[in-house]
CSV table of C-alpha atoms and ligand atoms in Angstrom, one decimal:
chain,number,residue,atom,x,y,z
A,185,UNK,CA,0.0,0.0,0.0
A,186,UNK,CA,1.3,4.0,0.1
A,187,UNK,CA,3.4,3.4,3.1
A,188,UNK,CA,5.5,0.8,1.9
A,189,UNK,CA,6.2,3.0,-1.7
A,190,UNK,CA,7.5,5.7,0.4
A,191,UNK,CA,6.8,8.2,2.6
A,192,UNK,CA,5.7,11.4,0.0
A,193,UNK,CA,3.8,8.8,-2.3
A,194,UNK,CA,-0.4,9.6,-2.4
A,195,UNK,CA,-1.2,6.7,-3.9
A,196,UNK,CA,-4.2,6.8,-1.2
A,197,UNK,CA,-5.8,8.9,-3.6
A,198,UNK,CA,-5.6,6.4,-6.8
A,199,UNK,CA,-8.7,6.4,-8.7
A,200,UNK,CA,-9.4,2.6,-7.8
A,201,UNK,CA,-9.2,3.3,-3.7
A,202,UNK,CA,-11.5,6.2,-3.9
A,203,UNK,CA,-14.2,4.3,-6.2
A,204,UNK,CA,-13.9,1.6,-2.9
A,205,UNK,CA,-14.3,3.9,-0.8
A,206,UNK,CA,-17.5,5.2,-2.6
A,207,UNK,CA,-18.7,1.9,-3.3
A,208,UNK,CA,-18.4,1.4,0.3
A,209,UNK,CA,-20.5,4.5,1.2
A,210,UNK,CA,-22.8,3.6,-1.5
A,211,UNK,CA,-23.7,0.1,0.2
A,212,UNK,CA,-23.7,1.6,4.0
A,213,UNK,CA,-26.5,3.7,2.6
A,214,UNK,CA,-28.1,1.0,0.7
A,215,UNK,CA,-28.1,-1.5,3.6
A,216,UNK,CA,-29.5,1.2,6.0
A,217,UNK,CA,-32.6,1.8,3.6
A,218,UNK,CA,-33.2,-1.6,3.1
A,219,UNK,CA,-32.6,-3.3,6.1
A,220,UNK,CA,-36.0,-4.0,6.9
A,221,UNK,CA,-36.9,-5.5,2.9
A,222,UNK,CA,-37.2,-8.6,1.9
A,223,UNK,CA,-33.4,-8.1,0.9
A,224,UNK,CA,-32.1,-8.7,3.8
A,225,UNK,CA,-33.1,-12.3,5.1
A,226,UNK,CA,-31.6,-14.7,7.1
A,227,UNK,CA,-31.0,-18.7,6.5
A,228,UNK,CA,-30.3,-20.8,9.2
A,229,UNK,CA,-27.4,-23.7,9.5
A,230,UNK,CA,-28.5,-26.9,11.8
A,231,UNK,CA,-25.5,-27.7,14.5
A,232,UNK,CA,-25.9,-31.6,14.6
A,233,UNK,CA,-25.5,-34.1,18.0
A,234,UNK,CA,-24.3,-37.2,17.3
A,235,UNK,CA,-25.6,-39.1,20.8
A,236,UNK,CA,-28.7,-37.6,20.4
A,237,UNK,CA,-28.9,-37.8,16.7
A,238,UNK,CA,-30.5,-34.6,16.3
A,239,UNK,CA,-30.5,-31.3,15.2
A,240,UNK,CA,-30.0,-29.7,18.2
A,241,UNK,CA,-30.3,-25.9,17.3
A,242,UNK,CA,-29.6,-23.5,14.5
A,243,UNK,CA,-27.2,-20.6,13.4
A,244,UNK,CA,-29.0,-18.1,12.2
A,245,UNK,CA,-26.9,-16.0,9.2
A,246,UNK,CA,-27.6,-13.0,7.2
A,247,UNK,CA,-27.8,-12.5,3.7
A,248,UNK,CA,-28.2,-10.0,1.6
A,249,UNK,CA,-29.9,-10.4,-2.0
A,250,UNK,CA,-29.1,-7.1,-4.1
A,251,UNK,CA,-31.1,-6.1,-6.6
A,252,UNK,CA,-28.2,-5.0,-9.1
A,253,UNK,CA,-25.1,-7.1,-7.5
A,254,UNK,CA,-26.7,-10.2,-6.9
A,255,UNK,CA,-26.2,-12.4,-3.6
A,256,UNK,CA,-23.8,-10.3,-1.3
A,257,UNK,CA,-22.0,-12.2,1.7
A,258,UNK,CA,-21.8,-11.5,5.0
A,259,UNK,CA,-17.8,-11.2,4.4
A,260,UNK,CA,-18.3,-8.2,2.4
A,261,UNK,CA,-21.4,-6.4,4.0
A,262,UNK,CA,-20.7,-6.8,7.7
A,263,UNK,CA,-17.3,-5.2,8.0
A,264,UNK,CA,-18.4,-2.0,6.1
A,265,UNK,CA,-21.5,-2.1,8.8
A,266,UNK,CA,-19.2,-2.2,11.7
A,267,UNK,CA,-17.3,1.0,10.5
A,268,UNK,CA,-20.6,2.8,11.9
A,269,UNK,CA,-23.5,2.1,14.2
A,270,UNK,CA,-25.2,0.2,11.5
A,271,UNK,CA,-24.1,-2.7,13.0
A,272,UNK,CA,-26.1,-2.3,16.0
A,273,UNK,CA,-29.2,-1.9,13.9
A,274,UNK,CA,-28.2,-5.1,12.2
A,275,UNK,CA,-27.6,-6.8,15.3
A,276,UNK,CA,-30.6,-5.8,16.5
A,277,UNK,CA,-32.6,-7.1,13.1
A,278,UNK,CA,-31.3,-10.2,13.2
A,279,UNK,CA,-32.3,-10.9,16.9
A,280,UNK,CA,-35.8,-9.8,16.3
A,281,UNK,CA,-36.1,-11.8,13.2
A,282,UNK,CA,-34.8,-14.7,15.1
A,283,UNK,CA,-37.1,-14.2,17.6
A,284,UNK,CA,-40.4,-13.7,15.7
A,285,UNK,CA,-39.6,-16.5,14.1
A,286,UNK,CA,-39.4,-18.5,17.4
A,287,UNK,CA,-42.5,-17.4,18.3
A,288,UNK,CA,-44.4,-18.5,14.6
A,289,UNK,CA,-42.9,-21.9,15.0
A,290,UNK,CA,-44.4,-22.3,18.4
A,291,UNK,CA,-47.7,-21.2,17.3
A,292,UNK,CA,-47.3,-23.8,14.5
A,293,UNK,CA,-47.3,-26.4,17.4
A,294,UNK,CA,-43.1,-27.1,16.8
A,295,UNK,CA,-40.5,-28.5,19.5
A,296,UNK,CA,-38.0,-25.0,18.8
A,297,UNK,CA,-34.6,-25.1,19.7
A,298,UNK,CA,-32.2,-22.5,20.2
A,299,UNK,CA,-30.9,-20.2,18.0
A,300,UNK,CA,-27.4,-18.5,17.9
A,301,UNK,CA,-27.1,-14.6,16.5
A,302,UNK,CA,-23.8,-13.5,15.3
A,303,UNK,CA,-23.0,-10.3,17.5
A,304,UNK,CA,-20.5,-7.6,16.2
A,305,UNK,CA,-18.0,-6.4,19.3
A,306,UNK,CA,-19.3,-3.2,19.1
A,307,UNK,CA,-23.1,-4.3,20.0
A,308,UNK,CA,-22.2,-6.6,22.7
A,309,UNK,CA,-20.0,-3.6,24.3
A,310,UNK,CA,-22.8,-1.1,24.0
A,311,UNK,CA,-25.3,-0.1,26.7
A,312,UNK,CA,-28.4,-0.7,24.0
A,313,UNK,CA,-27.8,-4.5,23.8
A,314,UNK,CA,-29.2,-5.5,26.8
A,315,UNK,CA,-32.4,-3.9,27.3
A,316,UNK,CA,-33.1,-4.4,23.7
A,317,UNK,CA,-33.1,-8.5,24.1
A,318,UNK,CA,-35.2,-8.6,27.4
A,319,UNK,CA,-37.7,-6.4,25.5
A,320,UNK,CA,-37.9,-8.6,22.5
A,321,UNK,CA,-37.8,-11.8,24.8
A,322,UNK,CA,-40.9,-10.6,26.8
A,323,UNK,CA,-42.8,-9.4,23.4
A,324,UNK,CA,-42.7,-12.7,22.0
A,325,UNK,CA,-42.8,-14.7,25.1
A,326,UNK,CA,-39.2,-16.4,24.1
A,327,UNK,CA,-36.9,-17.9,27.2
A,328,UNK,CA,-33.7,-16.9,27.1
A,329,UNK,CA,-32.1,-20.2,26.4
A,330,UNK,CA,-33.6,-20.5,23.1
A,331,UNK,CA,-31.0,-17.3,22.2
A,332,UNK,CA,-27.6,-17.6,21.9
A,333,UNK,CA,-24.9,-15.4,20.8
A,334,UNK,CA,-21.3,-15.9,19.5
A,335,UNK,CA,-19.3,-13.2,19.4
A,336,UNK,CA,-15.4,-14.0,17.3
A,337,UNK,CA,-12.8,-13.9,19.9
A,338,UNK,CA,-11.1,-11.2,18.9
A,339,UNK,CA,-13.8,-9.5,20.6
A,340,UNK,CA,-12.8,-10.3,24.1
A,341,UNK,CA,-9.5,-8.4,24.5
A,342,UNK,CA,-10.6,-5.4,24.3
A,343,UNK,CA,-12.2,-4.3,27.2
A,344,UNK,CA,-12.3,-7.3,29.6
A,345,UNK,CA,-13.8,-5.5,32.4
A,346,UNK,CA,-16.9,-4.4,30.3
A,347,UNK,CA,-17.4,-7.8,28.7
A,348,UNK,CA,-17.3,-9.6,31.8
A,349,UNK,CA,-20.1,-7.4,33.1
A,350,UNK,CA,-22.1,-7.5,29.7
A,351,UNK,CA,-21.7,-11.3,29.9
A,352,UNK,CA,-22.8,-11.6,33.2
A,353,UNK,CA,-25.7,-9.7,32.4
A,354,UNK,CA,-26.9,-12.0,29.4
A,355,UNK,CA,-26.2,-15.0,31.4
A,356,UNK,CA,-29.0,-13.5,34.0
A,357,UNK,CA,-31.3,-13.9,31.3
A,358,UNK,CA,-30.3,-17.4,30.5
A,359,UNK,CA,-28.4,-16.5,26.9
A,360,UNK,CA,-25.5,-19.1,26.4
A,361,UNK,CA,-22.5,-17.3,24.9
A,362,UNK,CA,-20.1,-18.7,22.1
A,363,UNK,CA,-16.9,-18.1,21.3
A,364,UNK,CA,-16.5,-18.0,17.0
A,365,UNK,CA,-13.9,-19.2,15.3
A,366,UNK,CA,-12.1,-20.1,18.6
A,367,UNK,CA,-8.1,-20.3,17.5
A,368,UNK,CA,-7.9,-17.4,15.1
A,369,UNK,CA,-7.6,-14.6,17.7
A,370,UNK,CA,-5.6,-13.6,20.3
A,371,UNK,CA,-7.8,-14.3,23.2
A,372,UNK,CA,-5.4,-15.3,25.6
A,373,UNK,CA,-6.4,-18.0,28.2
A,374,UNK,CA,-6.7,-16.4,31.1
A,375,UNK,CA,-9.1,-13.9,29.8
A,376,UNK,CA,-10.6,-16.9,28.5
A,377,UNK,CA,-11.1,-18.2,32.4
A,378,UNK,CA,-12.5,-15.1,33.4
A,379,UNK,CA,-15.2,-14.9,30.8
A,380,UNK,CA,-18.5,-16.7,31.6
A,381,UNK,CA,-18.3,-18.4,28.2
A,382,UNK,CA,-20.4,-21.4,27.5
A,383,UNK,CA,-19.1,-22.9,24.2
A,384,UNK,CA,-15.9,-22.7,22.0
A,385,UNK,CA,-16.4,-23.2,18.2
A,386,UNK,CA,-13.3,-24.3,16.6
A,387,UNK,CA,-12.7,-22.5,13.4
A,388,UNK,CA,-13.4,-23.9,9.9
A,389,UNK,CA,-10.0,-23.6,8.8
A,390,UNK,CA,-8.8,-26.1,11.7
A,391,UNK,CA,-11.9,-28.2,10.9
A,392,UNK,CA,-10.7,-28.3,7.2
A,393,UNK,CA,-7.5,-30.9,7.1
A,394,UNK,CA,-7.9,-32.0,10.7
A,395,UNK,CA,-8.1,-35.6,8.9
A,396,UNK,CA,-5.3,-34.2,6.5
A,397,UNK,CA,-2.4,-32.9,8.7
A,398,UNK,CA,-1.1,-33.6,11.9
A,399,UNK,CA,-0.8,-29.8,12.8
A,400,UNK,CA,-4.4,-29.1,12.1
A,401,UNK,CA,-5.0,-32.5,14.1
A,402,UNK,CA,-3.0,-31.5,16.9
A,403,UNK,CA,-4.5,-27.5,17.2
A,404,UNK,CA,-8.3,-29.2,17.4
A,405,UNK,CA,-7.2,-32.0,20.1
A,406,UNK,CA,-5.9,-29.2,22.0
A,407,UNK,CA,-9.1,-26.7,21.8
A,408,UNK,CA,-11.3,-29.8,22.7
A,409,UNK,CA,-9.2,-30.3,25.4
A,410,UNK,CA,-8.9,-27.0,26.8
A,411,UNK,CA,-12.6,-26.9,26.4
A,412,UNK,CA,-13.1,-29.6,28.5
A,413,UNK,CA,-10.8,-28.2,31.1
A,414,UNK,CA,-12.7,-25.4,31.3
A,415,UNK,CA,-16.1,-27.4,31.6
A,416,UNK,CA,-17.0,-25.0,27.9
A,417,UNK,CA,-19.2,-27.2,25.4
A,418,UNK,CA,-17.0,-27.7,21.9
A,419,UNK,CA,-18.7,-27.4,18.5
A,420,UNK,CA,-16.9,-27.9,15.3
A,421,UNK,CA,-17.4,-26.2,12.6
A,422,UNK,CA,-17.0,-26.4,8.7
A,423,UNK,CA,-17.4,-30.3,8.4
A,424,UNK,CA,-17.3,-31.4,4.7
A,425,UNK,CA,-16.1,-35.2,5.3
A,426,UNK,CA,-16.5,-37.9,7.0
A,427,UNK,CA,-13.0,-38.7,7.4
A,428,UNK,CA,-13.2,-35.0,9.4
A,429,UNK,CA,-16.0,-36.1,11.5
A,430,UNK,CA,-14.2,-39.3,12.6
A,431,UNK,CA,-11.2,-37.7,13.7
A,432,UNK,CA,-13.3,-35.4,15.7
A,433,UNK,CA,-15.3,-37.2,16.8
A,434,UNK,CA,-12.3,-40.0,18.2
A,435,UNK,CA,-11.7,-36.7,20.0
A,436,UNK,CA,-14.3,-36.5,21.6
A,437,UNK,CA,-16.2,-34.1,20.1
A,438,UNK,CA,-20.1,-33.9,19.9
A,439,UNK,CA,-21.4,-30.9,18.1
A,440,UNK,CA,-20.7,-30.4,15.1
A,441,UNK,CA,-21.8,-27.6,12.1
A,442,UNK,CA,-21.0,-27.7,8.2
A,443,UNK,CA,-21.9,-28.9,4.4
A,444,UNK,CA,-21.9,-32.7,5.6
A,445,UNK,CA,-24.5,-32.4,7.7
A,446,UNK,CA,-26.9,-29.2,6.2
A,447,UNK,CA,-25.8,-26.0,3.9
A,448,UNK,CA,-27.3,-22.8,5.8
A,449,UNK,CA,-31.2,-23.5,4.5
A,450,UNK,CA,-34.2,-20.9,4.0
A,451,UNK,CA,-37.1,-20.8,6.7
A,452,UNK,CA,-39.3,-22.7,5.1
A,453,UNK,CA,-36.9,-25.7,4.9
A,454,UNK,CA,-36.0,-25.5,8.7
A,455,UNK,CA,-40.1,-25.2,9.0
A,456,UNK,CA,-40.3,-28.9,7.3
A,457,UNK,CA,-37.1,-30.1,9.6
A,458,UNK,CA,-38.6,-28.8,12.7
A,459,UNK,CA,-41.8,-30.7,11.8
A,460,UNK,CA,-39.9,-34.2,11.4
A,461,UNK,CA,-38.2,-33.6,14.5
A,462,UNK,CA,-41.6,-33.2,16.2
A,463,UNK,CA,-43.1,-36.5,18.1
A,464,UNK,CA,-46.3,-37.1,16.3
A,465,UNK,CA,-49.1,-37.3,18.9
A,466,UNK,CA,-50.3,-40.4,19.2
A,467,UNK,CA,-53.9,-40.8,17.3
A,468,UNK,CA,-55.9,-42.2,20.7
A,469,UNK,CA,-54.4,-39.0,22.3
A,470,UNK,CA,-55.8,-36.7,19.4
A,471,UNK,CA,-59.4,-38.6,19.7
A,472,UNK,CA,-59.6,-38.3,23.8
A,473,UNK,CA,-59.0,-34.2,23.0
A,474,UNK,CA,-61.8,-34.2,20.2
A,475,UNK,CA,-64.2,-36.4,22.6
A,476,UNK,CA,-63.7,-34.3,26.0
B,263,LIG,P1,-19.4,-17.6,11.1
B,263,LIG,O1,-20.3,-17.1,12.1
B,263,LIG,O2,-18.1,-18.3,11.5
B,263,LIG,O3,-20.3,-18.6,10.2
B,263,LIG,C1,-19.8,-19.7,9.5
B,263,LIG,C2,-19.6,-19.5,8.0
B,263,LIG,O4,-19.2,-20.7,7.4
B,263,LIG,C3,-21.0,-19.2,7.3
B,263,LIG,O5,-20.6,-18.4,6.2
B,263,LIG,C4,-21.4,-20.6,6.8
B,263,LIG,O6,-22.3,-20.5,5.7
B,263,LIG,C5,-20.1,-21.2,6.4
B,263,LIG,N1,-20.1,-22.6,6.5
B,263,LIG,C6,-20.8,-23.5,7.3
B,263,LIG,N2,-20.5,-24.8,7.1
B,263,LIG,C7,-19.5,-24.8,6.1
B,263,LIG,C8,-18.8,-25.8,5.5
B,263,LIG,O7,-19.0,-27.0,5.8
B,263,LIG,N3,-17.8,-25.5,4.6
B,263,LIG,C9,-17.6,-24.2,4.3
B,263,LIG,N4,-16.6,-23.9,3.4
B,263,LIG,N5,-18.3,-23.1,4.9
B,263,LIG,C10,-19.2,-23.4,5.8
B,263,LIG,P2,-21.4,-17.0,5.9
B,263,LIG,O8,-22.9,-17.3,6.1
B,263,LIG,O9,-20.9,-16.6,4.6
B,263,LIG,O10,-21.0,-16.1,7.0
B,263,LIG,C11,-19.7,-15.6,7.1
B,263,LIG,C12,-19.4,-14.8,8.4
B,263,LIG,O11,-20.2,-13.6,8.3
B,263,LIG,C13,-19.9,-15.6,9.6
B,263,LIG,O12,-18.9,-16.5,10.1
B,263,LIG,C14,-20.1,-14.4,10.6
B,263,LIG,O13,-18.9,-14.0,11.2
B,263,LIG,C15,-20.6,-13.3,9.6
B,263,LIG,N6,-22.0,-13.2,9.7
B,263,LIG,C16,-23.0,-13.9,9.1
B,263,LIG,N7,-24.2,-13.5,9.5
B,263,LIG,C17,-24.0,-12.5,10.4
B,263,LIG,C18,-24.9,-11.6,11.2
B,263,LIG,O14,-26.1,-11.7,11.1
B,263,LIG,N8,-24.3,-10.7,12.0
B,263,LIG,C19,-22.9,-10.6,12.1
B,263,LIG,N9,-22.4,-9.6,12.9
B,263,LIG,N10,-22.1,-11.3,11.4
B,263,LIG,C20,-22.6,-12.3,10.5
B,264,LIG,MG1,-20.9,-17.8,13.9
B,265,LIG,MG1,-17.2,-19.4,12.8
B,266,LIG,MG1,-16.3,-16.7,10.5
């Protein structure tokens, strides 16, 4: 970049940098207006249990379908949101939408289970966050422990004081917390011991040749272990194989999140899962209901 050319060099001002920087303005305005359209929508990815051979909740992710650019990823639209407040309305979108849809499933009569938000830094360290969740808990008439938030772990070092209080204060309400891509940061341990974390996702990018090199192998034996030291739950994330899954699991490992199991899927397709997963009542059960 400029610095490395030199010192008097204003390459900053290239053509190409500015047009990003425009580009970048252009979407921060275009996500605020349209936050609340059908453009924005989120899918949801199934974290699977192996003992109990279920689906034992859901990662809710955002997407964003752009009329001109097409399908946008979060990898591009969230960063440019956390340069300004946006995020928090973001944040805030995606809880609501998780928790309205919470309540429709339970009117439909479905067994839910819980659903983890992706929460930017910047939300969980702000005074809004809170208040905002136990309003939208009691408007729909959600518990707490069907939310769940993971926050990446570069998150943490910030302000350690201030997130162990924020913590503390979602755990009140029941709210397990995850750490994201667990291994990437720079969390260091004992901040780690200090946080009231409930759950360590191992990044993808271990995940990915755990059953290929004996680094990768070695760095996911370890979190699982340290996450059993610490008495945190362990899910794994970005499982394509099986030959991934058996090496975890030898591990020890029990949750586990990626293309082997489900693709992040559209409502209506976790509306038909949750409905398989649902014990049918029993027929003489249904006719003693219709006859009293
Ligand atoms: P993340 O929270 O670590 O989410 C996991 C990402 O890995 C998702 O990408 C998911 O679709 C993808 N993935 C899941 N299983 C597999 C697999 O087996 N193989 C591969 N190659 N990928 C897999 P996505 O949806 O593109 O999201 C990327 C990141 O954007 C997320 O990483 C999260 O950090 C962020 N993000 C997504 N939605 C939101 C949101 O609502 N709010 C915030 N603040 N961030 C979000
Ligand atoms: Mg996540
Ligand atoms: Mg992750
Ligand atoms: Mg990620």
């Amino acid at each position: 970049c400029a610095k490395q050319n030199g010192r008097d060099n204003y390459q900053i001002f290239e053509p190409a940098m500015a047009q990003l920087v425009s580009k970048n303005i252009i979407y921060e305005n275009e996500m605020r207006q349209n936050l609340d359209s059908p453009q924005f929508y989120l899918v949801y990815q199934p974290k699977v249990c192996l003992h109990k051979s279920n689906v034992v909740g859901f990662e809710a992710l955002l997407r964003w379908a752009h009329p001109v650019e097409g399908l946008i990823s979060p990898s591009d639209f969230i960063p440019i949101a956390e340069e300004s407040n946006l995020i928090i309305e973001v944040g805030e979108k995606v809880i609501n939408d998780c928790l309205a849809q919470l309540y429709e499933w339970r009117k439909q009569g479905l067994n839910i289970v819980p659903i983890s938000v992706n929460l930017s830094g910047k939300h969980l360290m702000s005074n809004e966050l809170i208040p905002f969740i136990n309003k939208q808990l009691s408007y729909y008439g959600i518990e707490g422990h069907y939310l769940e938030i993971e926050i990446t772990e570069g998150v943490l070092v910030h302000d350690i004081e201030r997130c162990i209080e924020v913590m503390a204060e979602i755990k009140s309400l029941n709210i397990k917390i995850s750490v994201d891509d667990f291994g990437t940061g720079y969390s260091s341990l004992s901040y780690l011991k200090r946080l009231p974390v409930d759950i360590l996702k191992i990044d993808q990018s271990f995940v990915q040749e755990c059953d290929a090199t004996e680094e990768d192998r070695q760095i996911c034996a370890t979190i699982i272990n340290l996450a059993q030291n610490l008495d945190l739950s362990i899910v794994a994330e970005g499982v394509e194989r099986q030959t991934q899954l058996d090496v975890l699991k030898s591990m020890h490992c029990e949750v586990f999140q990626g293309y082997y199991f489900y693709k992040p899927m559209p409502v209506e397709k976790v509306t038909a899962l949750l409905s398989l997963l649902c014990q049918p009542t029993p027929q003489e059960d249904v006719a003693a209901l219709v006859s009293n």
